Tab-separated table of C-alpha atoms in Angstrom:
chain	number	residue	atom	x	y	z
A	292	MET	CA	0.000	0.000	0.000
A	293	LEU	CA	1.312	3.469	-0.881
A	294	PHE	CA	1.720	6.471	1.430
A	295	ILE	CA	-1.152	8.209	-0.344
A	296	ASP	CA	-3.457	5.244	0.291
A	297	TYR	CA	-2.639	5.397	3.989
A	298	ALA	CA	-3.201	9.160	4.040
A	299	LYS	CA	-6.670	8.716	2.559
A	300	ILE	CA	-7.518	6.014	5.110
A	301	PHE	CA	-6.372	8.170	8.016
A	302	LYS	CA	-8.256	11.195	6.712
A	303	THR	CA	-11.460	9.181	6.447
A	304	ALA	CA	-10.960	7.841	9.976
A	305	PHE	CA	-10.264	11.350	11.287
A	306	LYS	CA	-13.466	12.715	9.748
A	307	ALA	CA	-15.412	9.784	11.214
A	308	GLY	CA	-14.078	10.565	14.685
A	309	GLU	CA	-12.181	7.305	15.041
A	310	ASN	CA	-9.487	7.403	17.717
A	311	LEU	CA	-6.482	5.506	16.402
A	312	LYS	CA	-3.684	5.252	18.986
A	313	PRO	CA	-0.736	3.381	17.433
A	314	PHE	CA	1.881	5.588	19.136
A	315	VAL	CA	0.876	5.233	22.792
A	316	GLY	CA	4.027	5.308	24.918
A	317	LYS	CA	6.193	6.549	22.035
A	318	THR	CA	7.976	9.899	21.660
A	319	LEU	CA	8.872	11.900	18.561
A	320	ALA	CA	11.871	14.242	18.653
A	321	MET	CA	11.293	17.254	16.377
A	322	ILE	CA	14.484	19.047	15.362
A	323	PHE	CA	13.785	22.404	13.724
A	324	GLU	CA	16.846	24.402	12.761
A	325	ASN	CA	14.640	26.954	11.004
A	326	PRO	CA	11.127	28.269	11.724
A	327	SER	CA	8.064	26.228	10.854
A	328	THR	CA	4.292	26.524	11.119
A	329	ARG	CA	2.505	23.837	9.075
A	330	THR	CA	5.197	21.176	9.422
A	331	ARG	CA	5.505	21.652	13.169
A	332	PHE	CA	1.758	21.734	13.810
A	333	SER	CA	0.972	18.762	11.589
A	334	PHE	CA	3.639	16.477	13.051
A	335	ASP	CA	2.885	17.536	16.631
A	336	LEU	CA	-0.843	16.970	16.162
A	337	THR	CA	-0.255	13.655	14.435
A	338	ILE	CA	1.707	12.200	17.329
A	339	ARG	CA	-0.732	13.573	19.914
A	340	GLN	CA	-3.748	12.229	18.035
A	341	PHE	CA	-1.940	8.888	17.754
A	342	GLY	CA	-1.473	8.811	21.538
A	343	GLY	CA	2.236	9.698	21.699
A	344	GLU	CA	4.335	12.661	22.839
A	345	THR	CA	6.683	15.153	21.177
A	346	ILE	CA	9.858	16.928	22.235
A	347	MET	CA	10.686	20.110	20.321
A	348	LEU	CA	14.330	21.067	19.745
A	349	THR	CA	15.199	24.311	17.971
A	350	GLY	CA	18.509	25.197	16.351
A	351	SER	CA	19.574	27.329	19.326
A	352	GLU	CA	18.788	24.539	21.784
A	353	ILE	CA	20.454	21.587	20.125
A	354	GLN	CA	23.452	23.161	18.313
A	355	LEU	CA	23.502	20.274	15.878
A	356	GLY	CA	27.016	19.805	14.527
A	357	ASN	CA	28.353	22.880	16.349
A	358	SER	CA	28.983	22.475	20.075
A	359	GLU	CA	28.287	18.738	19.764
A	360	THR	CA	28.841	16.429	16.838
A	361	ILE	CA	25.867	15.149	14.874
A	362	ALA	CA	27.064	11.600	15.520
A	363	ASN	CA	26.956	12.079	19.305
A	364	THR	CA	23.539	13.713	19.140
A	365	ALA	CA	22.217	10.888	16.980
A	366	ARG	CA	23.507	8.156	19.281
A	367	ALA	CA	21.988	9.840	22.346
A	368	LEU	CA	18.597	10.519	20.769
A	369	SER	CA	18.395	6.890	19.650
A	370	ARG	CA	18.253	5.943	23.331
A	371	PHE	CA	15.613	8.516	24.275
A	372	VAL	CA	12.951	8.490	21.563
A	373	GLU	CA	11.406	6.199	18.964
A	374	ILE	CA	11.493	8.484	15.911
A	375	ILE	CA	13.047	11.770	14.766
A	376	ILE	CA	12.015	14.411	12.275
A	377	ILE	CA	14.498	17.043	11.162
A	378	ARG	CA	13.984	20.323	9.336
A	379	THR	CA	17.281	21.843	8.262
A	380	THR	CA	18.612	23.996	5.449
A	381	VAL	CA	21.698	21.781	5.181
A	382	HIS	CA	20.862	18.448	3.536
A	383	HIS	CA	24.066	16.674	4.575
A	384	ARG	CA	23.188	17.188	8.261
A	385	MET	CA	20.092	15.092	7.791
A	386	LEU	CA	22.105	12.416	5.968
A	387	GLU	CA	24.730	12.350	8.720
A	388	LEU	CA	22.040	12.045	11.386
A	389	VAL	CA	20.581	9.051	9.541
A	390	GLN	CA	24.015	7.448	9.418
A	391	TYR	CA	24.394	7.295	13.202
A	392	VAL	CA	20.889	6.626	14.584
A	393	GLN	CA	19.207	3.284	15.099
A	394	ILE	CA	15.670	4.696	14.750
A	395	PRO	CA	13.694	6.162	11.825
A	396	VAL	CA	14.459	9.711	10.675
A	397	ILE	CA	12.001	11.734	8.598
A	398	ASN	CA	13.129	14.546	6.325
A	399	ALA	CA	10.763	17.391	7.252
A	400	LEU	CA	12.578	19.746	4.836
A	401	THR	CA	16.124	20.382	3.679
A	402	ASP	CA	17.621	22.699	1.101
A	403	ASP	CA	17.370	19.790	-1.382
A	404	THR	CA	13.954	18.250	-0.790
A	405	HIS	CA	10.568	18.605	0.917
A	406	PRO	CA	9.085	15.091	0.601
A	407	CYS	CA	6.340	15.593	3.203
A	408	GLN	CA	4.978	18.518	1.214
A	409	ILE	CA	5.056	16.503	-2.000
A	410	LEU	CA	2.771	13.899	-0.413
A	411	ALA	CA	0.337	16.665	0.560
A	412	TYR	CA	0.458	17.932	-3.043
A	413	ILE	CA	-0.403	14.487	-4.427
A	414	LEU	CA	-3.143	13.829	-1.864
A	415	THR	CA	-4.754	17.196	-2.611
A	416	TYR	CA	-4.560	16.717	-6.353
A	417	GLU	CA	-6.041	13.215	-6.268
A	418	GLU	CA	-8.931	14.340	-4.067
A	419	HIS	CA	-9.795	17.053	-6.590
A	420	ARG	CA	-8.843	15.529	-9.942
A	421	GLY	CA	-8.320	11.788	-9.526
A	422	ILE	CA	-5.201	9.608	-9.735
A	423	ILE	CA	-2.152	11.676	-10.631
A	424	ASN	CA	-0.657	9.184	-13.124
A	425	ASP	CA	0.383	10.863	-16.399
A	426	THR	CA	-0.641	14.277	-15.072
A	427	TRP	CA	1.383	17.321	-16.073
A	428	VAL	CA	2.555	19.480	-13.184
A	429	SER	CA	3.928	22.986	-13.698
A	430	THR	CA	6.596	23.957	-11.201
A	431	ARG	CA	7.506	27.447	-10.068
A	432	GLN	CA	10.536	27.335	-12.379
A	433	GLU	CA	8.251	26.659	-15.347
A	434	PHE	CA	5.999	29.528	-14.310
A	435	ARG	CA	9.085	31.726	-14.290
A	436	ALA	CA	10.045	30.655	-17.804
A	437	LYS	CA	6.525	31.356	-19.088
A	438	SER	CA	6.069	34.649	-17.331
A	439	TYR	CA	9.509	36.244	-17.607
A	440	SER	CA	8.915	38.245	-20.760
A	441	MET	CA	5.321	39.297	-20.014
A	442	PHE	CA	5.009	39.547	-16.240
A	443	GLN	CA	7.174	39.927	-13.172
A	444	PRO	CA	9.615	37.011	-12.800
A	445	TYR	CA	8.250	34.182	-10.613
A	446	GLN	CA	4.913	35.931	-10.187
A	447	VAL	CA	1.739	33.894	-10.631
A	448	ASN	CA	-1.000	36.358	-11.509
A	449	GLU	CA	-4.420	36.474	-13.153
A	450	ALA	CA	-2.972	36.860	-16.641
A	451	LEU	CA	-0.860	33.749	-16.242
A	452	MET	CA	-3.722	31.725	-14.751
A	453	ALA	CA	-5.918	32.766	-17.666
A	454	ARG	CA	-3.549	30.836	-19.935
A	455	ALA	CA	-3.886	27.682	-17.808
A	456	LYS	CA	-6.402	24.935	-18.430
A	457	PRO	CA	-9.874	25.537	-16.939
A	458	ASP	CA	-9.496	22.654	-14.491
A	459	SER	CA	-6.028	23.715	-13.311
A	460	LEU	CA	-5.261	23.801	-9.599
A	461	PHE	CA	-3.005	26.336	-7.903
A	462	MET	CA	-0.982	24.884	-5.028
A	463	HIS	CA	1.655	26.378	-2.765
A	464	TYR	CA	3.649	24.989	0.157
A	465	LEU	CA	3.308	28.302	2.068
A	466	PRO	CA	4.188	30.787	3.337
A	467	ALA	CA	3.616	32.652	0.083
A	468	HIS	CA	5.083	36.065	-0.666
A	469	ARG	CA	1.795	37.710	-1.540
A	470	ASP	CA	1.901	40.371	-4.252
A	471	GLU	CA	5.430	39.249	-5.115
A	472	GLU	CA	5.479	35.606	-6.268
A	473	VAL	CA	1.683	35.285	-6.302
A	474	LEU	CA	-1.178	37.774	-6.262
A	475	ASP	CA	-4.031	37.654	-3.751
A	476	ASP	CA	-6.553	37.081	-6.534
A	477	VAL	CA	-4.779	33.827	-7.394
A	478	ILE	CA	-4.114	32.439	-3.920
A	479	ASN	CA	-7.692	33.287	-2.878
A	480	GLY	CA	-9.180	32.466	-6.276
A	481	LEU	CA	-11.255	29.640	-7.728
A	482	HIS	CA	-8.222	27.626	-8.882
A	483	SER	CA	-6.530	27.749	-5.472
A	484	VAL	CA	-6.488	24.744	-3.121
A	485	VAL	CA	-3.657	26.159	-1.026
A	486	PHE	CA	-5.343	25.943	2.372
A	487	TYR	CA	-6.987	22.607	1.587
A	488	GLU	CA	-3.473	21.410	0.802
A	489	ALA	CA	-2.156	22.824	4.078
A	490	GLY	CA	-4.792	20.847	5.965
A	491	ASN	CA	-3.733	17.699	4.162
A	492	ARG	CA	-0.301	17.959	5.735
A	493	LEU	CA	-1.821	16.377	8.859
A	494	HIS	CA	-3.024	13.300	7.013
A	495	ALA	CA	0.157	12.987	4.945
A	496	GLN	CA	2.200	13.102	8.156
A	497	LYS	CA	0.046	10.339	9.664
A	498	ALA	CA	0.779	8.152	6.648
A	499	ILE	CA	4.511	8.782	6.937
A	500	LEU	CA	4.697	8.107	10.668
A	501	SER	CA	2.545	4.990	10.492
């Protein structure tokens, strides 16, 4: 079964008020070297709704790889908690952490990838448009290429959306730089599923942790 299948099952159970508690007695360490809203809330709520606990560690508290080596931190955390998520701007820190722990580590965002967000993208798309197989997805870089000569670089605006297909969806991982990369009329418009997508982070995180 795929992550997306699990996410759909957990979302259905959540809406039905089912109390699933697979993480009773387990603790998640959340390492956030940079600020977070949706990622932090969704992982924290997931563990709590699953019956477990969280410990939050910020960059200033843990000093990962500075005052203490990543290897030492990893070995210690492996003896305290059952699972770790890490959000860092330096991808190799996450890879080094994985190398020295004996428990699962989830990439909650690095400068290279944001896999948790990608799952929320796919879940949102499939709920609105069906299975994503063979579906064309336009990235921000493609928007830049299309808009550079006619509009502000990187900006998604009404003129650009008018050139999209009628059933197009506008997604964004947030926070968005309103009136810079995207206009209010787009992020609040009929094509936008931005906040629906943000809510799906909770269910995507449940699939990942389970």
